Coordinates of C-alpha atoms and ligand atoms in Angstrom, one line a residue:
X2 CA 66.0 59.8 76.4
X3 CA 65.5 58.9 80.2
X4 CA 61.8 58.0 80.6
X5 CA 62.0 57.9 84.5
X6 CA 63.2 60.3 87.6
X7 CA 66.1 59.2 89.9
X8 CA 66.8 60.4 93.4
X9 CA 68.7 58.7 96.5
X10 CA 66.3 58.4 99.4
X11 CA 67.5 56.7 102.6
X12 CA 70.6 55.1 101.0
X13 CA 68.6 53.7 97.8
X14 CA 68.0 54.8 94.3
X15 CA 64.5 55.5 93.6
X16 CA 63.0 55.7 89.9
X17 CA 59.8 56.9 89.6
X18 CA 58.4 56.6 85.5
X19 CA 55.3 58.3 86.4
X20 CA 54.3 61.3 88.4
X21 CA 52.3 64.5 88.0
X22 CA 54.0 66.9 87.2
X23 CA 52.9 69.5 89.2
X24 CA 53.3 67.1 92.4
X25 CA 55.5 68.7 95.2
X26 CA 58.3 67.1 96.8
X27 CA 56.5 67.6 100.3
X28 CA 53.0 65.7 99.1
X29 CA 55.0 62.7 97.8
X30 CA 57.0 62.5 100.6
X31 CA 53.8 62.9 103.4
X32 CA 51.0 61.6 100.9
X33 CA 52.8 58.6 98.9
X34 CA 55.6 58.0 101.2
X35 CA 54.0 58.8 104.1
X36 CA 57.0 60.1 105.6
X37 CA 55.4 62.9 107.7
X38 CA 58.3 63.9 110.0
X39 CA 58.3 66.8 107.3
X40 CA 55.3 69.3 108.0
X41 CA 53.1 71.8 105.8
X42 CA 53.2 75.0 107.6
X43 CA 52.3 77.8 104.9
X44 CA 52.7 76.0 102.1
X45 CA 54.5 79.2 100.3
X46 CA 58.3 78.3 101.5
X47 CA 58.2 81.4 104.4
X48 CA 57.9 79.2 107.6
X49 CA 60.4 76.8 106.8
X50 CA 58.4 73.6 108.9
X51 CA 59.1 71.6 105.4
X52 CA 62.8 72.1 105.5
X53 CA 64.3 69.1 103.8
X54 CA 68.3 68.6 102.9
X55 CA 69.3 68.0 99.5
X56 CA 72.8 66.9 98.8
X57 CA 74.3 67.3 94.9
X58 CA 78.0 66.6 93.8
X59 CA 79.7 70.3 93.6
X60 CA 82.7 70.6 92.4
X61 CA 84.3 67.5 92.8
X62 CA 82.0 66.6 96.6
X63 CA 79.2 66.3 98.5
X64 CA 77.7 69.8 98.8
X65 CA 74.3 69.4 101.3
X66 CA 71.8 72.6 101.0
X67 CA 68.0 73.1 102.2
X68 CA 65.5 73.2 100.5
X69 CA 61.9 74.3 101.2
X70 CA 59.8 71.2 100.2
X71 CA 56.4 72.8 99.7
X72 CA 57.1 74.7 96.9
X73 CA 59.9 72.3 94.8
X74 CA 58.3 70.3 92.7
X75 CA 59.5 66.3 92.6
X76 CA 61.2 66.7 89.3
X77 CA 63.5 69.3 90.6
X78 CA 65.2 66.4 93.1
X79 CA 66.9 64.5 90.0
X80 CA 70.5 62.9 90.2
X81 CA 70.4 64.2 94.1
X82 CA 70.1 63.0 97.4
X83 CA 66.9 63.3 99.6
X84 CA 67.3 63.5 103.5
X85 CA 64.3 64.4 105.9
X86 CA 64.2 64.4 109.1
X87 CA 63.4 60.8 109.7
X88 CA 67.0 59.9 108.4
X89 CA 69.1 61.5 111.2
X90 CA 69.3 59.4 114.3
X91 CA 71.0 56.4 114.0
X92 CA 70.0 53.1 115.4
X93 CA 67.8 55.2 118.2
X94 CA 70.7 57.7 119.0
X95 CA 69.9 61.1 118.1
X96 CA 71.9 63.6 115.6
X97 CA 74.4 65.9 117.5
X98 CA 71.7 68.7 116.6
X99 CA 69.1 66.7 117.9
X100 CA 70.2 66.2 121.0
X101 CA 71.8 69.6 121.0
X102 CA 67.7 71.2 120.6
X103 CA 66.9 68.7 123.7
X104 CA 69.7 69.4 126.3
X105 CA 69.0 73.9 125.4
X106 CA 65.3 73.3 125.5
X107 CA 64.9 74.3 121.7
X108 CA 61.6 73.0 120.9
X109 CA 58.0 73.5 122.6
X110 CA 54.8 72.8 120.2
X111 CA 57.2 71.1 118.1
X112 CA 55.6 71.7 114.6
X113 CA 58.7 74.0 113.5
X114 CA 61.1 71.5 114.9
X115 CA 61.9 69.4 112.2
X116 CA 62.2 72.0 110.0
X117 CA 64.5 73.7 112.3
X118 CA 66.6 71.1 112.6
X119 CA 67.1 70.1 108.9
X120 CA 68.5 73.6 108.7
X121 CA 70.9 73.2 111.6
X122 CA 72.0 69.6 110.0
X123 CA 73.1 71.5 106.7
X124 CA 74.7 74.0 109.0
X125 CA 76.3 71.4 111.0
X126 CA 78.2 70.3 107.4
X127 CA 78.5 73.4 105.5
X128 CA 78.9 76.2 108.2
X129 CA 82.2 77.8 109.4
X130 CA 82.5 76.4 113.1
X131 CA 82.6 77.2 115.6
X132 CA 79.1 78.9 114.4
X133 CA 78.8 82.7 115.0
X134 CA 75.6 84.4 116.2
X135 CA 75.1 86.0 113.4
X136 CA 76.1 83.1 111.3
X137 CA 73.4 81.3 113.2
X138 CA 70.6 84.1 111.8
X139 CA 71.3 83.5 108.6
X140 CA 71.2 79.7 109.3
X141 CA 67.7 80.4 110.2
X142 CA 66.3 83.1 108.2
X143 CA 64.3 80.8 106.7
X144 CA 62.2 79.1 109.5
X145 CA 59.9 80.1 112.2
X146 CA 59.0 79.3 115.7
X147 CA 55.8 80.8 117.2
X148 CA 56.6 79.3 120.4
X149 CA 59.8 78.6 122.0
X150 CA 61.5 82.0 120.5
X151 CA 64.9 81.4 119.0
X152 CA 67.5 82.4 122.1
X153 CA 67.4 78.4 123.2
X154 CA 67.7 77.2 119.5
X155 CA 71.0 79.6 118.9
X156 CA 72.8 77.9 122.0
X157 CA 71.6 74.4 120.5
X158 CA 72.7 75.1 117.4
X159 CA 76.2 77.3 118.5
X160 CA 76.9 74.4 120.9
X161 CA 76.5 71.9 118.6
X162 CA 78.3 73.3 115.4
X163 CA 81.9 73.4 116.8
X164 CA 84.5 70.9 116.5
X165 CA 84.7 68.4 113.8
X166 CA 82.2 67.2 111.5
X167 CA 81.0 63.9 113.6
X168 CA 78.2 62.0 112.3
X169 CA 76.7 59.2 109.9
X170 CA 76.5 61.0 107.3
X171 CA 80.2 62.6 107.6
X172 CA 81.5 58.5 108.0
X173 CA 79.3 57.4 105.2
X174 CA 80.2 60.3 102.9
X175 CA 82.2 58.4 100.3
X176 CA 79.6 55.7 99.5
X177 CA 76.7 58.4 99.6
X178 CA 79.5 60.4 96.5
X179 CA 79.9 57.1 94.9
X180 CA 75.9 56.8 94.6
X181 CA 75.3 60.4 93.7
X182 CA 78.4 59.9 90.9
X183 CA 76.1 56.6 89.2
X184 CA 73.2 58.6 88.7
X185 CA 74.7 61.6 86.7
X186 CA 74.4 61.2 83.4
X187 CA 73.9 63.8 80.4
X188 CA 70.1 62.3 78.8
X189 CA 67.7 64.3 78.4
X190 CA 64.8 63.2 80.5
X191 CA 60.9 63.1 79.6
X192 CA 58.1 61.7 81.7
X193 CA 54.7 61.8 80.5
X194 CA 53.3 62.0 77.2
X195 CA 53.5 65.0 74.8
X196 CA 50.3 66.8 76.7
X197 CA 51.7 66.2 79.6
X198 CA 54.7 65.9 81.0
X199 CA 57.8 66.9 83.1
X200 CA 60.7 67.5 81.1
X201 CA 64.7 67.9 82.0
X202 CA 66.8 68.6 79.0
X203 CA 70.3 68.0 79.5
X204 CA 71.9 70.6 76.7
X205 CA 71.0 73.7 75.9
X206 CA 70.3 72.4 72.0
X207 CA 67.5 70.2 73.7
X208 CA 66.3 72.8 75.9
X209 CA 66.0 75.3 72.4
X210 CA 64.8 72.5 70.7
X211 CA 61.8 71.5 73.3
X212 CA 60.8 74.9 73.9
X213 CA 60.7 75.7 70.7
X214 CA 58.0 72.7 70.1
X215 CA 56.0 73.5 72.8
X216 CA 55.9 77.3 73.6
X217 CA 53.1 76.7 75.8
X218 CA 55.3 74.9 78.5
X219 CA 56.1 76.6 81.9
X220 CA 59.8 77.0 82.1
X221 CA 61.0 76.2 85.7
X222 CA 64.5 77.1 87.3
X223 CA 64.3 77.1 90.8
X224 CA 60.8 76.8 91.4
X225 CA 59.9 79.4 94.1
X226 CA 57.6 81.4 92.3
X227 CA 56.3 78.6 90.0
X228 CA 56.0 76.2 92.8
X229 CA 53.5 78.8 94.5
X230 CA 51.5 79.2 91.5
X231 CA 50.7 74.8 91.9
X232 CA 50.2 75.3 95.9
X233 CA 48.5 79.0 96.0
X234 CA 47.1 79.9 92.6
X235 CA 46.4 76.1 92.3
X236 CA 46.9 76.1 89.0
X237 CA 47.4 73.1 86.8
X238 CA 50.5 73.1 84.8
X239 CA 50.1 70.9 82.0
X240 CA 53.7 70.8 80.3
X241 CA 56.7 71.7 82.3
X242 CA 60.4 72.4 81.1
X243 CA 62.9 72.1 84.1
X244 CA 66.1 74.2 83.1
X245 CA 67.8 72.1 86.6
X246 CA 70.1 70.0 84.4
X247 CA 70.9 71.8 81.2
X248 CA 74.9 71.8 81.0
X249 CA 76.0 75.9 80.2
X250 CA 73.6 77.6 82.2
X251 CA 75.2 77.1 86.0
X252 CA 78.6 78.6 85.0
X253 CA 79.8 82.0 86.0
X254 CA 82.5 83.7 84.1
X255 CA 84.6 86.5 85.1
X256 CA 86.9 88.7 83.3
X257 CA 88.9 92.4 83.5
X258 CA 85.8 94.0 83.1
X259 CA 82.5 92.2 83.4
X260 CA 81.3 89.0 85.2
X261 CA 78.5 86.6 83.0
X262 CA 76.4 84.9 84.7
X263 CA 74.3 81.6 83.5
X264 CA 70.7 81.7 84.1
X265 CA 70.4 78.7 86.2
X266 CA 73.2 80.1 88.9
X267 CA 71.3 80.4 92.1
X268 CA 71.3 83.1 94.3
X269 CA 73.4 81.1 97.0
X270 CA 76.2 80.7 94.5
X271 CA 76.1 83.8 92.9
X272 CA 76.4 86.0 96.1
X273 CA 80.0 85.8 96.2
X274 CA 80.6 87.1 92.8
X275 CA 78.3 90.0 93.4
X276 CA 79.1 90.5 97.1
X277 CA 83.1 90.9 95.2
X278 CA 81.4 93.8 92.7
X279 CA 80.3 95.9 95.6
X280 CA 79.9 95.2 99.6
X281 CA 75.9 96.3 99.4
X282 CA 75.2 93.4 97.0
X283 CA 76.6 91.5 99.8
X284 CA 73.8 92.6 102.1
X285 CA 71.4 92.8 99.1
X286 CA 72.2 88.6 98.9
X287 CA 71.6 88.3 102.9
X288 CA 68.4 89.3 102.5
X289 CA 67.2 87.9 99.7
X290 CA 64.2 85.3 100.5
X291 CA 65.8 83.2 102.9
X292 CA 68.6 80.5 102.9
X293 CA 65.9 77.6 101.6
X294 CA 64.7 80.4 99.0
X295 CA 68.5 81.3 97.6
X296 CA 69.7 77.9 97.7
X297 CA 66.6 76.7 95.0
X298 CA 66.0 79.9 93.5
X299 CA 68.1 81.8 90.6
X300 CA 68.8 84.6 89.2
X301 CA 67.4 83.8 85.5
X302 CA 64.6 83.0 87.3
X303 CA 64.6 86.6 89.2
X304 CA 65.2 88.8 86.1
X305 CA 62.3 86.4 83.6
X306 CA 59.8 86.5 86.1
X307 CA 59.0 90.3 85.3
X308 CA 58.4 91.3 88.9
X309 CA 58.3 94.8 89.8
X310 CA 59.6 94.0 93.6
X311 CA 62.4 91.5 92.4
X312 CA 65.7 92.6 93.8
X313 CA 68.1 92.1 91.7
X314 CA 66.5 93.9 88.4
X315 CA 67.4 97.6 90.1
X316 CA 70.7 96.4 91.0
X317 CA 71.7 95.4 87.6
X318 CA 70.2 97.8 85.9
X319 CA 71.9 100.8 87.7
X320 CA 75.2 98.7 87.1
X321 CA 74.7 98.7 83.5
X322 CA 73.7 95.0 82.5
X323 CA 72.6 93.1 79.4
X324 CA 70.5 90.4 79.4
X325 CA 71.0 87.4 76.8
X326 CA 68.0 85.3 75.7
X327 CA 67.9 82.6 72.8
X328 CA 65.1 80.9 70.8
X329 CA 66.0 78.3 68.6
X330 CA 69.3 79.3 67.1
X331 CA 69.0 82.7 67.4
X332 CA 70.2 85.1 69.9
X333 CA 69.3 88.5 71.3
X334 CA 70.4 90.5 74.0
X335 CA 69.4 93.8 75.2
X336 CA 70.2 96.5 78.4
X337 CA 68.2 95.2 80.9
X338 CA 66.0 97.8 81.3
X339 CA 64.4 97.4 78.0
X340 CA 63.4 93.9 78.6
X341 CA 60.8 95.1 81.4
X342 CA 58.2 96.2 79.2
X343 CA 54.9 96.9 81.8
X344 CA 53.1 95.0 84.3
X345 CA 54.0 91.6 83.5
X346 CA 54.9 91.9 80.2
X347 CA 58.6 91.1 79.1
X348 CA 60.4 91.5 75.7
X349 CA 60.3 87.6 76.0
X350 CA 58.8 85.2 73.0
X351 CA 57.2 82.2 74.0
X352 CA 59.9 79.7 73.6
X353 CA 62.4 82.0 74.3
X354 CA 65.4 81.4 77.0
X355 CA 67.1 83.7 79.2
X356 CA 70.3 82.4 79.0
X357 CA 72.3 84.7 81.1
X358 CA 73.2 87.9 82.6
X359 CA 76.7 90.4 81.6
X360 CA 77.4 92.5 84.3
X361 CA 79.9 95.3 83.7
X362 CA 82.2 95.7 86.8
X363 CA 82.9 99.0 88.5
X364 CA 85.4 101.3 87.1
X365 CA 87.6 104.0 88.7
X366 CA 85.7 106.7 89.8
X367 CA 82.2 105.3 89.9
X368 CA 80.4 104.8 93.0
X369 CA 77.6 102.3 93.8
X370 CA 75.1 102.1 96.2
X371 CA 71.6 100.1 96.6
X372 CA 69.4 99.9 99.3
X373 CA 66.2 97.0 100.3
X374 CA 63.6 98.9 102.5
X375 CA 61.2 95.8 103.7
X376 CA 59.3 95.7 107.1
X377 CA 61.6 92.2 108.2
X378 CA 65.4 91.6 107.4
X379 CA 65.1 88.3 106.5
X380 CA 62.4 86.8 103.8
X381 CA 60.4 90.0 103.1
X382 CA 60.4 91.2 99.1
X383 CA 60.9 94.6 98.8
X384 CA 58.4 97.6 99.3
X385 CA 61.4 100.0 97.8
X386 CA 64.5 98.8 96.4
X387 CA 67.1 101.6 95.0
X388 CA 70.0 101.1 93.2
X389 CA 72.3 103.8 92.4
X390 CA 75.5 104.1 90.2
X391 CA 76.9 107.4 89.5
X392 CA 79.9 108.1 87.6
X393 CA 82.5 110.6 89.3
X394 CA 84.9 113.2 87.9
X395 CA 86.9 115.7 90.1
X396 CA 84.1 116.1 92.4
X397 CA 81.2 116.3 90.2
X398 CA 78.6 113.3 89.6
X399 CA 79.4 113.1 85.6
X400 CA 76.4 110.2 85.1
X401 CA 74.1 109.0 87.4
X402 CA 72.2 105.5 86.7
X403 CA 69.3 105.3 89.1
X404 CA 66.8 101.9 88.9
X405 CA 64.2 101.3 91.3
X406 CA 61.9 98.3 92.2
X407 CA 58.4 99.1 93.5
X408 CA 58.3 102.4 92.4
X409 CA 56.3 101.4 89.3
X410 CA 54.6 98.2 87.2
X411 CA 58.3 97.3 86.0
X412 CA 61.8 97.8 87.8
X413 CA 62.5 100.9 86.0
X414 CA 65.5 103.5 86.0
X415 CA 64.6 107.3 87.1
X416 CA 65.8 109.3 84.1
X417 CA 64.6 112.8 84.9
X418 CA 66.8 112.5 88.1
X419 CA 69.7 111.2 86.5
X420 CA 69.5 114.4 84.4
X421 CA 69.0 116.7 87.2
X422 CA 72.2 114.9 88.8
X423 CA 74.4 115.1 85.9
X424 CA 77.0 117.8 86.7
X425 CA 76.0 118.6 89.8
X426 CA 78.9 119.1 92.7
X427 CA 79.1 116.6 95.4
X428 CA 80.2 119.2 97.7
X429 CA 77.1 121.2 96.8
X430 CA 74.0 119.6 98.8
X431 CA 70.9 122.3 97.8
X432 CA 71.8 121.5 94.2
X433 CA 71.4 117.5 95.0
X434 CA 68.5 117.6 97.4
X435 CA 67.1 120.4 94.5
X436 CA 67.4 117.1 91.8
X437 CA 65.7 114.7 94.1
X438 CA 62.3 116.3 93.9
X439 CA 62.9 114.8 89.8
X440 CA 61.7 111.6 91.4
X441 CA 58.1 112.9 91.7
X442 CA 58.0 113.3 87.7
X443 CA 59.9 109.8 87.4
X444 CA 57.3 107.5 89.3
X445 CA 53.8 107.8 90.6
X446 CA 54.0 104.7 92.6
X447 CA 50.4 102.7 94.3
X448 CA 49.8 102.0 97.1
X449 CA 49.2 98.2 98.2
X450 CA 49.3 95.9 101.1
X451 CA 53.2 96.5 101.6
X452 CA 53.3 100.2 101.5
X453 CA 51.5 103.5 100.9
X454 CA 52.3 105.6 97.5
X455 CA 53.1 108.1 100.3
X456 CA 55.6 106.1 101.8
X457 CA 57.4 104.9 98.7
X458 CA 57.5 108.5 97.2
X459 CA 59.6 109.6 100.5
X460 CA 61.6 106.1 100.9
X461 CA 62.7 106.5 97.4
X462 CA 63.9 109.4 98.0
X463 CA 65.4 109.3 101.3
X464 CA 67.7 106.3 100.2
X465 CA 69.0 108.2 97.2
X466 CA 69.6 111.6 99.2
X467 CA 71.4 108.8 101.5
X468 CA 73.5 107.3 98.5
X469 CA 74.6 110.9 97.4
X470 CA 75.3 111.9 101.4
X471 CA 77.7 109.0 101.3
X472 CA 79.3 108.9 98.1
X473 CA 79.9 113.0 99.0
X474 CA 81.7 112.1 102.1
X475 CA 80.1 113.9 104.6
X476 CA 80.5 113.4 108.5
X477 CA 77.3 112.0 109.3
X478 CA 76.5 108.6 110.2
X479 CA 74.1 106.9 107.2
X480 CA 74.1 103.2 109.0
X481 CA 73.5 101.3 111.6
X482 CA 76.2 98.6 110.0
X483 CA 78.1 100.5 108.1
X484 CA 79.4 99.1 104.5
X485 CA 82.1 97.3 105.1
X486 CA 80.8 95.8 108.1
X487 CA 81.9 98.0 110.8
X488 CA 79.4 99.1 113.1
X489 CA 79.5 103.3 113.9
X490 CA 80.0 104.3 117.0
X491 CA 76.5 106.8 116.8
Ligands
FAD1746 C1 59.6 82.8 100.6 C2 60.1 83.6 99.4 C3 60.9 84.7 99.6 C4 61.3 85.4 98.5 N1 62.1 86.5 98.7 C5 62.5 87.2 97.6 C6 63.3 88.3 97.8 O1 63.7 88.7 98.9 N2 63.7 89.1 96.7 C7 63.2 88.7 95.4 O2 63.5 89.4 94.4 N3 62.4 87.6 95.2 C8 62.1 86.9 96.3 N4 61.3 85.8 96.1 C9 60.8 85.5 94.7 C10 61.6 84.4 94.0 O3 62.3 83.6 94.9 C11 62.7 84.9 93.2 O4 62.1 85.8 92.2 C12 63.5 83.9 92.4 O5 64.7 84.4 91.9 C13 62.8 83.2 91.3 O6 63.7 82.3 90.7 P1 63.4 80.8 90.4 O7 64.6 80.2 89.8 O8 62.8 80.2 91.6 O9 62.2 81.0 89.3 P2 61.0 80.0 88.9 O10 60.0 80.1 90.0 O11 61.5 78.7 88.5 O12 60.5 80.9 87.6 C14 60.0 82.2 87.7 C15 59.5 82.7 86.4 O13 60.6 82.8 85.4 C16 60.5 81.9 84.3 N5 61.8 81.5 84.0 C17 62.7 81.0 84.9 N6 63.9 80.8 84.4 C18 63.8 81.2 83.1 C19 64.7 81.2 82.0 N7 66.0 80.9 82.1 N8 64.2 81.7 80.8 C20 63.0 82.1 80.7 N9 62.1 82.1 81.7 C21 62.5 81.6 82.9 C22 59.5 80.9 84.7 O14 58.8 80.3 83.7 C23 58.6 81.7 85.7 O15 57.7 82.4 84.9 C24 60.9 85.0 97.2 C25 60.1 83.9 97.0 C26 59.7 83.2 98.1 C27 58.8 81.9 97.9
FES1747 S1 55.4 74.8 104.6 FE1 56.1 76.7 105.1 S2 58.0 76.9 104.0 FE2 57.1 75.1 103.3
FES1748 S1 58.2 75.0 119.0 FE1 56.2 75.6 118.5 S2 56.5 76.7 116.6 FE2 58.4 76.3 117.3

């Protein structure tokens, strides 16, 4: 048992034996470190002013990724390496992206700047060059500037992020591997004492083992929705169990017919598997949160969370998935729709794990389609989220597995509709527009702050009339960007 945290900040191993558990990585670096280059915007990892860079071994190298420092807590930095803004120029000359935002004119106030340009850094080593416009978006989806608007960073940051990878960090890359290497090792860790404390188990037979002994402990994956309950609910979490380090849940696992995915897989690394299920999981991924928000957050963390506006539940359930959860050395799993019980309530004991998700891949002759209606693109949760699967054969819709999110208190399938849908023709329209008026005895939606019951009622029902209009073929244009990227002419 490790009784102390280990991190590599500015080309030394800390070790910290004693820390509040609920402390953020952005208080101890402006409070005890007094590293302030890094600023507190909203304090909810939306602006993106407290963008840090965290770099981790993956797969065999250096893999650098941002994170959103307000919201992960100082635990969640073990065996990694910590670089702020203050690290980047060298001996008074400035990073390539620094001087890049100077020369285009990319900064004015100046608060977003640093934040800004930790993303760019972790573009300038991870993006495809030379860096797209688009590319460059998505780079940013997770930071704002009230000020200088964003047409002056994206020539910085395209002007910058071509050619070869050409700074300190690039030169000194083995050295900064060989340090990361030392600290990995497979203890569990606990600091604190048994009333309080930050845990890290290292196997899943510790992680069973500590939550089974203290069922009151907050379990924490990625941290952005628990790290908002320290910095906006303000609460005071006693006993916390990081999942960050427990070998087994990070894998994913793909065969013929299904693809497994561990609990602790982010949202960053799962994209690609799902974006290869179906191209509108791709776009689901874009817009989920933001970078900062995909590369920390995961999907355990998505589905045990219980939210009725979380994106991926209706897109797993209308594929079909099972979700796996284990307590001490027993294990359950169930569809995935049955573990969304109401309004906060999951079919989850305390102690219990989520261990993993099994997705079954499409087969010949189904169809899938899911849609995200939010007010931005980028870093908005959902008002609607559909998800539709429907089962073909010889031109008639033979099942039909519609889930929604924010339609009701749990992400929840619509089963009247799927009934009206099952045998209707494709190439009959009245008989499918006839089964979308289903949805009104499937959901009574509310209203709230990020849409009308009104407004859900017809969005939910405009997508799906959109998924059948496409999956039927017809002439008319559905999208702006159409599915497999292409845009339509009208
Ligand atoms: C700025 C911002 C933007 C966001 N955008 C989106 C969005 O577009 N779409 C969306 O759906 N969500 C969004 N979210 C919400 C959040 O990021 C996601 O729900 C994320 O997947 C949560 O995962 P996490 O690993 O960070 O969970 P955590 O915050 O670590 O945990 C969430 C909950 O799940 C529990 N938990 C975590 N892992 C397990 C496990 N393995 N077993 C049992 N319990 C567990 C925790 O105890 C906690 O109750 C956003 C959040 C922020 C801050
Ligand atoms: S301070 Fe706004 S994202 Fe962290
Ligand atoms: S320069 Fe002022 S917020 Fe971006």
């Amino acid at each position: 048992m490790r009784r102390s945290l280990r991190f590599v900040f500015r080309g030394k191993v800390v070790e910290l034996n004693s820390f509040d558990p609920n402390l953020t990585l952005l208080e101890w670096l402006r409070e005890e470190r007094r590293a302030t280059g890094t600023k507190e915007g909203c304090n909810e990892g939306d602006c993106g002013a407290c963008t840090v860079a965290l770099a981790r071994l993956r797969d065999g190298r250096l893999h650098l990724q941002p994170v959103n420092a307000c919201i992960l807590l100082l635990g969640q930095i073990d065996g990694a390496e910590l670089i702020t803004i203050e690290d980047l120029s060298e001996g008074g000359v400035l990073h390539p992206i620094q001087q890049a935002m100077i020369e285009h004119h990319g900064s004015q106030c100046g608060f977003c700047t640093p934040g800004i340009v930790m993303s760019l850094f972790v573009a300038y080593h991870e993006a495809e060059r030379p860096l797209t416009r688009t590319a460059f978006d998505d780079v940013l989806s997770g930071n704002l500037c009230r000020c200088t608007g964003y047409r002056p960073i994206a020539d910085a940051a395209m002007s910058a992020i071509r050619g070869a990878i050409d700074d300190a960090f690039a030169a000194d890359s083995a050295a900064r591997q060989f340090r990361l290497e030392a600290l990995q090792e497979g203890s569990d860790i606990l600091i604190g004492h048994e009333a309080r404390f930050f845990a890290s188990p290292a196997t899943l037979e510790s992680l069973l083992d500590i939550a089974l002994r203290h069922p009151d402990a907050t379990l924490l994956a990625g941290g952005t929705d628990v790290g908002l309950w320290v910095t906006k609910k303000l609460s005071d979490l006693n006993k916390i169990i990081w999942l960050g380090r427990v070998r087994g849940l990070g894998g994913i696992e793909e065969t013929e017919t299904a693809l497994k995915i561990g609990a602790m897989v982010t949202h960053d690394a799962a994209m690609p598997a799902l974006a290869a299920l179906d191209p509108d999981l791709e776009t689901l991924m874009r817009r989920f949160g933001s970078r900062q928000v995909r590369a920390s957050g995961t999907v355990g963390g998505n589905l045990a969370n219980g939210s009725p506006i979380g994106d991926l539940a209706p897109a797993l359930i209308a594929l079909g998935a099972t979700i796996e959860l284990r307590k001490g050395g027993l294990m359950r799993s169930m569809p995935l729709e049955s573990f969304f019980l109401s309004y906060g309530k999951q079919a989850r004991e305390a102690g219990e794990i989520v261990t993993g998700i099994s997705i079954p891949k499409l087969k010949e002759g189904m169809a899938f389609r899911a849609f995200k209606i939010s007010k931005r693109f980028d870093e908005d949760i959902s008002a609607v989220m559909g998800a539709f699967r429907f089962t073909l054969d010889q031109g008639t819709i033979a099942e039909a597995r519609l889930a929604y999110g924010g339609m009701a208190g749990v992400p929840a399938r619509a089963r009247a509709t799927e009934a009206a849908l099952a045998g209707v023709a494709l190439d009959d329209p009245h008989a499918w527009t006839a089964a979308l008026k289903h949805l009104e005895e499937d959901f009574s939606p509310i209203s709230d702050m990020r849409a009308s019951a009104d407004y859900r009622r017809k969005v939910a029902r405009a997508i799906l009339g959109k998924a059948l209009l496409e999956v039927a073929g017809g002439a008319a244009s559905t999208r702006i960007i159409a599915r497999e990227g292409v845009v339509h002419a009208s």
